[in-house]
mmCIF file of C-alpha atoms in Angstrom:
data_model
loop_
_atom_site.group_PDB
_atom_site.id
_atom_site.type_symbol
_atom_site.label_atom_id
_atom_site.label_comp_id
_atom_site.label_asym_id
_atom_site.label_seq_id
_atom_site.Cartn_x
_atom_site.Cartn_y
_atom_site.Cartn_z
ATOM 1 C CA UNK C 1 0.000 0.000 0.000
ATOM 2 C CA UNK C 2 1.175 3.507 -0.752
ATOM 3 C CA UNK C 3 2.249 5.563 2.276
ATOM 4 C CA UNK C 4 0.789 8.656 0.554
ATOM 5 C CA UNK C 5 -2.918 9.423 0.309
ATOM 6 C CA UNK C 6 -2.923 10.785 -3.245
ATOM 7 C CA UNK C 7 -6.585 11.826 -3.179
ATOM 8 C CA UNK C 8 -5.960 13.943 -0.091
ATOM 9 C CA UNK C 9 -2.730 15.316 -1.535
ATOM 10 C CA UNK C 10 -4.412 16.350 -4.774
ATOM 11 C CA UNK C 11 -7.312 18.004 -2.938
ATOM 12 C CA UNK C 12 -4.919 20.004 -0.797
ATOM 13 C CA UNK C 13 -2.513 21.021 -3.564
ATOM 14 C CA UNK C 14 -5.164 21.931 -6.138
ATOM 15 C CA UNK C 15 -7.106 23.934 -3.536
ATOM 16 C CA UNK C 16 -3.929 25.713 -2.492
ATOM 17 C CA UNK C 17 -3.186 26.582 -6.124
ATOM 18 C CA UNK C 18 -6.632 28.128 -6.630
ATOM 19 C CA UNK C 19 -6.494 30.064 -3.367
ATOM 20 C CA UNK C 20 -3.067 31.468 -4.188
ATOM 21 C CA UNK C 21 -4.441 32.570 -7.567
ATOM 22 C CA UNK C 22 -7.177 34.575 -5.817
ATOM 23 C CA UNK C 23 -4.721 36.589 -3.745
ATOM 24 C CA UNK C 24 -4.521 40.224 -4.834
ATOM 25 C CA UNK C 25 -1.183 41.214 -6.395
ATOM 26 C CA UNK C 26 1.100 43.151 -4.060
ATOM 27 C CA UNK C 27 3.880 43.643 -6.602
ATOM 28 C CA UNK C 28 4.014 45.101 -10.098
ATOM 29 C CA UNK C 29 4.482 43.215 -13.345
ATOM 30 C CA UNK C 30 6.185 45.204 -16.100
ATOM 31 C CA UNK C 31 6.213 43.822 -19.648
ATOM 32 C CA UNK C 32 8.296 45.555 -22.312
ATOM 33 C CA UNK C 33 7.658 44.286 -25.821
ATOM 34 C CA UNK C 34 10.543 43.868 -28.258
ATOM 35 C CA UNK C 35 9.084 42.693 -31.537
ATOM 36 C CA UNK C 36 7.767 39.178 -30.987
ATOM 37 C CA UNK C 37 9.423 38.753 -27.549
ATOM 38 C CA UNK C 38 8.978 40.565 -24.264
ATOM 39 C CA UNK C 39 11.080 41.417 -21.217
ATOM 40 C CA UNK C 40 9.291 40.851 -17.911
ATOM 41 C CA UNK C 41 10.262 42.524 -14.623
ATOM 42 C CA UNK C 42 8.575 41.619 -11.333
ATOM 43 C CA UNK C 43 9.042 44.257 -8.625
ATOM 44 C CA UNK C 44 7.959 43.931 -5.006
ATOM 45 C CA UNK C 45 8.803 45.360 -1.594
ATOM 46 C CA UNK C 46 6.797 43.081 0.720
ATOM 47 C CA UNK C 47 7.944 40.094 2.764
ATOM 48 C CA UNK C 48 5.566 38.020 0.613
ATOM 49 C CA UNK C 49 5.114 39.404 -2.898
ATOM 50 C CA UNK C 50 2.210 38.263 -5.057
ATOM 51 C CA UNK C 51 2.521 38.750 -8.824
ATOM 52 C CA UNK C 52 0.063 38.159 -11.651
ATOM 53 C CA UNK C 53 1.489 37.134 -15.021
ATOM 54 C CA UNK C 54 -0.194 36.257 -18.292
ATOM 55 C CA UNK C 55 0.741 32.859 -19.650
ATOM 56 C CA UNK C 56 0.930 34.425 -23.095
ATOM 57 C CA UNK C 57 3.527 36.934 -21.881
ATOM 58 C CA UNK C 58 5.525 34.158 -20.221
ATOM 59 C CA UNK C 59 5.428 32.086 -23.408
ATOM 60 C CA UNK C 60 6.791 35.047 -25.409
ATOM 61 C CA UNK C 61 9.378 36.133 -22.840
ATOM 62 C CA UNK C 62 12.957 36.977 -23.719
ATOM 63 C CA UNK C 63 13.827 37.466 -20.028
ATOM 64 C CA UNK C 64 12.280 37.362 -16.554
ATOM 65 C CA UNK C 65 13.807 39.526 -13.815
ATOM 66 C CA UNK C 66 12.968 39.538 -10.093
ATOM 67 C CA UNK C 67 13.400 42.852 -8.295
ATOM 68 C CA UNK C 68 12.711 41.832 -4.692
ATOM 69 C CA UNK C 69 14.574 41.866 -1.384
ATOM 70 C CA UNK C 70 17.226 39.300 -0.579
ATOM 71 C CA UNK C 71 14.984 37.373 1.840
ATOM 72 C CA UNK C 72 11.602 38.187 0.309
ATOM 73 C CA UNK C 73 9.191 35.610 -1.123
ATOM 74 C CA UNK C 74 7.704 35.766 -4.616
ATOM 75 C CA UNK C 75 4.551 33.923 -5.676
ATOM 76 C CA UNK C 76 3.912 34.264 -9.408
ATOM 77 C CA UNK C 77 0.355 33.377 -10.458
ATOM 78 C CA UNK C 78 0.470 32.429 -14.145
ATOM 79 C CA UNK C 79 -2.765 32.273 -16.146
ATOM 80 C CA UNK C 80 -3.503 30.131 -19.192
ATOM 81 C CA UNK C 81 -4.515 26.577 -20.065
ATOM 82 C CA UNK C 82 -1.474 25.861 -22.253
ATOM 83 C CA UNK C 83 1.735 27.494 -21.011
ATOM 84 C CA UNK C 84 5.348 27.567 -22.148
ATOM 85 C CA UNK C 85 8.257 28.264 -19.795
ATOM 86 C CA UNK C 86 11.152 27.997 -22.215
ATOM 87 C CA UNK C 87 14.113 29.535 -23.968
ATOM 88 C CA UNK C 88 14.923 32.689 -21.983
ATOM 89 C CA UNK C 89 17.047 33.929 -19.087
ATOM 90 C CA UNK C 90 16.002 34.506 -15.484
ATOM 91 C CA UNK C 91 17.691 37.247 -13.489
ATOM 92 C CA UNK C 92 17.686 38.802 -10.029
ATOM 93 C CA UNK C 93 17.023 35.555 -8.193
ATOM 94 C CA UNK C 94 20.460 35.281 -6.578
ATOM 95 C CA UNK C 95 20.140 32.297 -4.232
ATOM 96 C CA UNK C 96 16.394 32.898 -3.958
ATOM 97 C CA UNK C 97 15.179 29.658 -5.555
ATOM 98 C CA UNK C 98 13.779 28.524 -2.195
ATOM 99 C CA UNK C 99 11.711 31.721 -2.034
ATOM 100 C CA UNK C 100 10.051 31.603 -5.462
ATOM 101 C CA UNK C 101 6.869 29.739 -6.400
ATOM 102 C CA UNK C 102 5.320 29.716 -9.889
ATOM 103 C CA UNK C 103 1.626 28.845 -9.614
ATOM 104 C CA UNK C 104 0.161 27.587 -12.912
ATOM 105 C CA UNK C 105 -3.350 27.454 -11.519
ATOM 106 C CA UNK C 106 -5.187 27.019 -14.864
ATOM 107 C CA UNK C 107 -2.684 24.948 -16.807
ATOM 108 C CA UNK C 108 -3.606 21.664 -18.438
ATOM 109 C CA UNK C 109 -0.273 21.579 -20.280
ATOM 110 C CA UNK C 110 3.099 23.111 -19.423
ATOM 111 C CA UNK C 111 6.142 22.850 -21.683
ATOM 112 C CA UNK C 112 9.646 23.584 -20.397
ATOM 113 C CA UNK C 113 12.863 23.353 -22.410
ATOM 114 C CA UNK C 114 16.202 25.103 -22.823
ATOM 115 C CA UNK C 115 15.870 26.972 -19.543
ATOM 116 C CA UNK C 116 17.294 27.100 -16.030
ATOM 117 C CA UNK C 117 14.371 27.633 -13.641
ATOM 118 C CA UNK C 118 15.037 28.923 -10.156
ATOM 119 C CA UNK C 119 12.063 28.233 -7.898
ATOM 120 C CA UNK C 120 9.257 25.728 -7.442
ATOM 121 C CA UNK C 121 6.365 25.006 -9.799
ATOM 122 C CA UNK C 122 2.823 24.245 -8.632
ATOM 123 C CA UNK C 123 0.778 22.938 -11.566
ATOM 124 C CA UNK C 124 -1.460 20.210 -10.105
ATOM 125 C CA UNK C 125 -3.610 19.728 -13.253
ATOM 126 C CA UNK C 126 -0.876 20.067 -15.868
ATOM 127 C CA UNK C 127 0.773 17.492 -18.086
ATOM 128 C CA UNK C 128 4.370 18.720 -18.013
ATOM 129 C CA UNK C 129 6.748 18.218 -20.938
ATOM 130 C CA UNK C 130 10.284 18.878 -19.702
ATOM 131 C CA UNK C 131 12.714 17.846 -22.412
ATOM 132 C CA UNK C 132 15.808 19.950 -21.716
ATOM 133 C CA UNK C 133 16.987 22.330 -19.010
ATOM 134 C CA UNK C 134 17.046 22.294 -15.221
ATOM 135 C CA UNK C 135 14.753 23.248 -12.382
ATOM 136 C CA UNK C 136 16.186 24.123 -8.987
ATOM 137 C CA UNK C 137 13.120 23.702 -6.802
ATOM 138 C CA UNK C 138 10.069 21.462 -6.413
ATOM 139 C CA UNK C 139 7.836 20.361 -9.297
ATOM 140 C CA UNK C 140 4.199 19.443 -8.615
ATOM 141 C CA UNK C 141 2.206 18.305 -11.652
ATOM 142 C CA UNK C 142 -0.323 15.789 -12.935
ATOM 143 C CA UNK C 143 2.161 14.035 -15.221
ATOM 144 C CA UNK C 144 5.745 14.438 -16.373
ATOM 145 C CA UNK C 145 7.617 13.400 -19.516
ATOM 146 C CA UNK C 146 11.082 14.314 -20.709
ATOM 147 C CA UNK C 147 14.680 14.206 -19.544
ATOM 148 C CA UNK C 148 15.091 17.644 -17.928
ATOM 149 C CA UNK C 149 17.186 17.834 -14.777
ATOM 150 C CA UNK C 150 15.674 18.509 -11.357
ATOM 151 C CA UNK C 151 17.668 19.704 -8.343
ATOM 152 C CA UNK C 152 15.772 19.707 -5.082
ATOM 153 C CA UNK C 153 15.289 23.068 -3.366
ATOM 154 C CA UNK C 154 12.333 23.398 -1.015
ATOM 155 C CA UNK C 155 9.748 26.174 -1.044
ATOM 156 C CA UNK C 156 9.600 26.050 2.724
ATOM 157 C CA UNK C 157 7.319 28.901 3.745
ATOM 158 C CA UNK C 158 3.926 29.419 5.329
ATOM 159 C CA UNK C 159 1.715 31.547 3.080
ATOM 160 C CA UNK C 160 -1.449 33.064 4.622
ATOM 161 C CA UNK C 161 -4.196 31.403 2.599
ATOM 162 C CA UNK C 162 -7.426 30.140 4.154
ATOM 163 C CA UNK C 163 -9.971 27.366 3.647
ATOM 164 C CA UNK C 164 -7.529 24.759 2.362
ATOM 165 C CA UNK C 165 -8.687 21.191 3.146
ATOM 166 C CA UNK C 166 -6.502 19.462 5.688
ATOM 167 C CA UNK C 167 -3.690 17.571 3.930
ATOM 168 C CA UNK C 168 -2.125 14.271 4.783
ATOM 169 C CA UNK C 169 0.978 14.588 7.004
ATOM 170 C CA UNK C 170 4.051 16.132 5.332
ATOM 171 C CA UNK C 171 2.143 17.313 2.252
ATOM 172 C CA UNK C 172 2.272 21.015 3.209
ATOM 173 C CA UNK C 173 4.137 23.232 0.753
ATOM 174 C CA UNK C 174 5.909 24.842 3.672
ATOM 175 C CA UNK C 175 6.484 21.699 5.690
ATOM 176 C CA UNK C 176 8.679 19.242 3.889
ATOM 177 C CA UNK C 177 7.401 18.832 0.328
ATOM 178 C CA UNK C 178 10.457 17.914 -1.692
ATOM 179 C CA UNK C 179 11.623 16.811 -5.100
ATOM 180 C CA UNK C 180 9.015 15.991 -7.725
ATOM 181 C CA UNK C 181 5.392 15.236 -6.873
ATOM 182 C CA UNK C 182 3.532 13.636 -9.783
ATOM 183 C CA UNK C 183 -0.061 12.367 -9.584
ATOM 184 C CA UNK C 184 0.142 10.461 -12.875
ATOM 185 C CA UNK C 185 3.626 9.442 -13.987
ATOM 186 C CA UNK C 186 4.589 8.417 -17.514
ATOM 187 C CA UNK C 187 7.307 5.809 -17.798
ATOM 188 C CA UNK C 188 9.831 8.033 -19.581
ATOM 189 C CA UNK C 189 10.751 9.710 -16.333
ATOM 190 C CA UNK C 190 11.274 8.511 -12.775
ATOM 191 C CA UNK C 191 9.825 10.608 -9.954
ATOM 192 C CA UNK C 192 10.850 11.514 -6.453
ATOM 193 C CA UNK C 193 7.922 11.706 -4.080
ATOM 194 C CA UNK C 194 8.459 13.269 -0.671
ATOM 195 C CA UNK C 195 12.008 11.929 -0.708
ATOM 196 C CA UNK C 196 10.715 8.390 -1.357
ATOM 197 C CA UNK C 197 11.963 6.771 -4.580
ATOM 198 C CA UNK C 198 9.353 4.885 -6.582
ATOM 199 C CA UNK C 199 10.148 1.807 -8.593
ATOM 200 C CA UNK C 200 9.784 2.128 -12.413
ATOM 201 C CA UNK C 201 6.849 -0.286 -12.361
ATOM 202 C CA UNK C 202 4.712 1.871 -10.082
ATOM 203 C CA UNK C 203 1.922 3.945 -11.610
ATOM 204 C CA UNK C 204 0.623 7.061 -9.911
ATOM 205 C CA UNK C 205 -2.775 8.229 -11.065
ATOM 206 C CA UNK C 206 -4.794 11.154 -9.867
ATOM 207 C CA UNK C 207 -8.107 9.704 -8.656
ATOM 208 C CA UNK C 208 -10.362 11.660 -11.048
ATOM 209 C CA UNK C 209 -8.282 11.501 -14.224
ATOM 210 C CA UNK C 210 -7.712 8.655 -16.636
ATOM 211 C CA UNK C 211 -5.301 8.249 -19.528
#
C-alpha cells in the first residue's frame, strides 16, 4: 500500500493553487515588448510578494527579472490553459530559488525546455513536458515526460491562505514537500515523491483523471 494518500494530496494542492491565484497582487508586473518577444520585470517590496502574469507573456518572454529583497518571497500566479516556460534567461534571483513559487493554476499543459528555472512550480492539473533544461526547486504536476534535470530546493514557507482542506501529514508546501510530486507518472521519467523513490513499475494516477 502507498504511504501517501494521493486523493488527499491532490485536494490540498489543487485547492492551495486556486487560493493562491485569488490573492490580490502586491507587486508590479512590467512587460516591455521587443518585436515578438517581451522582457518581464517583477518588482515587489513586501515580505511576501504576489505577482500576476499572463501565460501568453511568459510564453513570449525573452527574459524574466525579479526585483525583490534578498529574503523576500515571490509567488507568481500564471494564467492560461497551455503554457510555455522555455528559452529565456532569469535574473535577479540570486540564491532565492527557495523563495520563489510559480503557480500555474489554470494549466492543463506546461512545456519547459532550454531553460534554467530557479524556484518551485505548482501545476497540479498540468501534463508537463520537460525535455531539456534544469529546475532548482520542487515540481508538482499531474504528469511528467522528458529528460530535464531537477535539483531539489524546497519552497519552505507558510503563506497566509485560508480554507484549504486538511492535507495528509508532510504534504504542506511549507512543511517538507520535496523533489518531484507527480499524480500520474509516464514511464519516460522517474519521480521523487516526498524523498521516497518509486520503482519504475509503479503507476501514480490522480483519482479523477484517466489516460
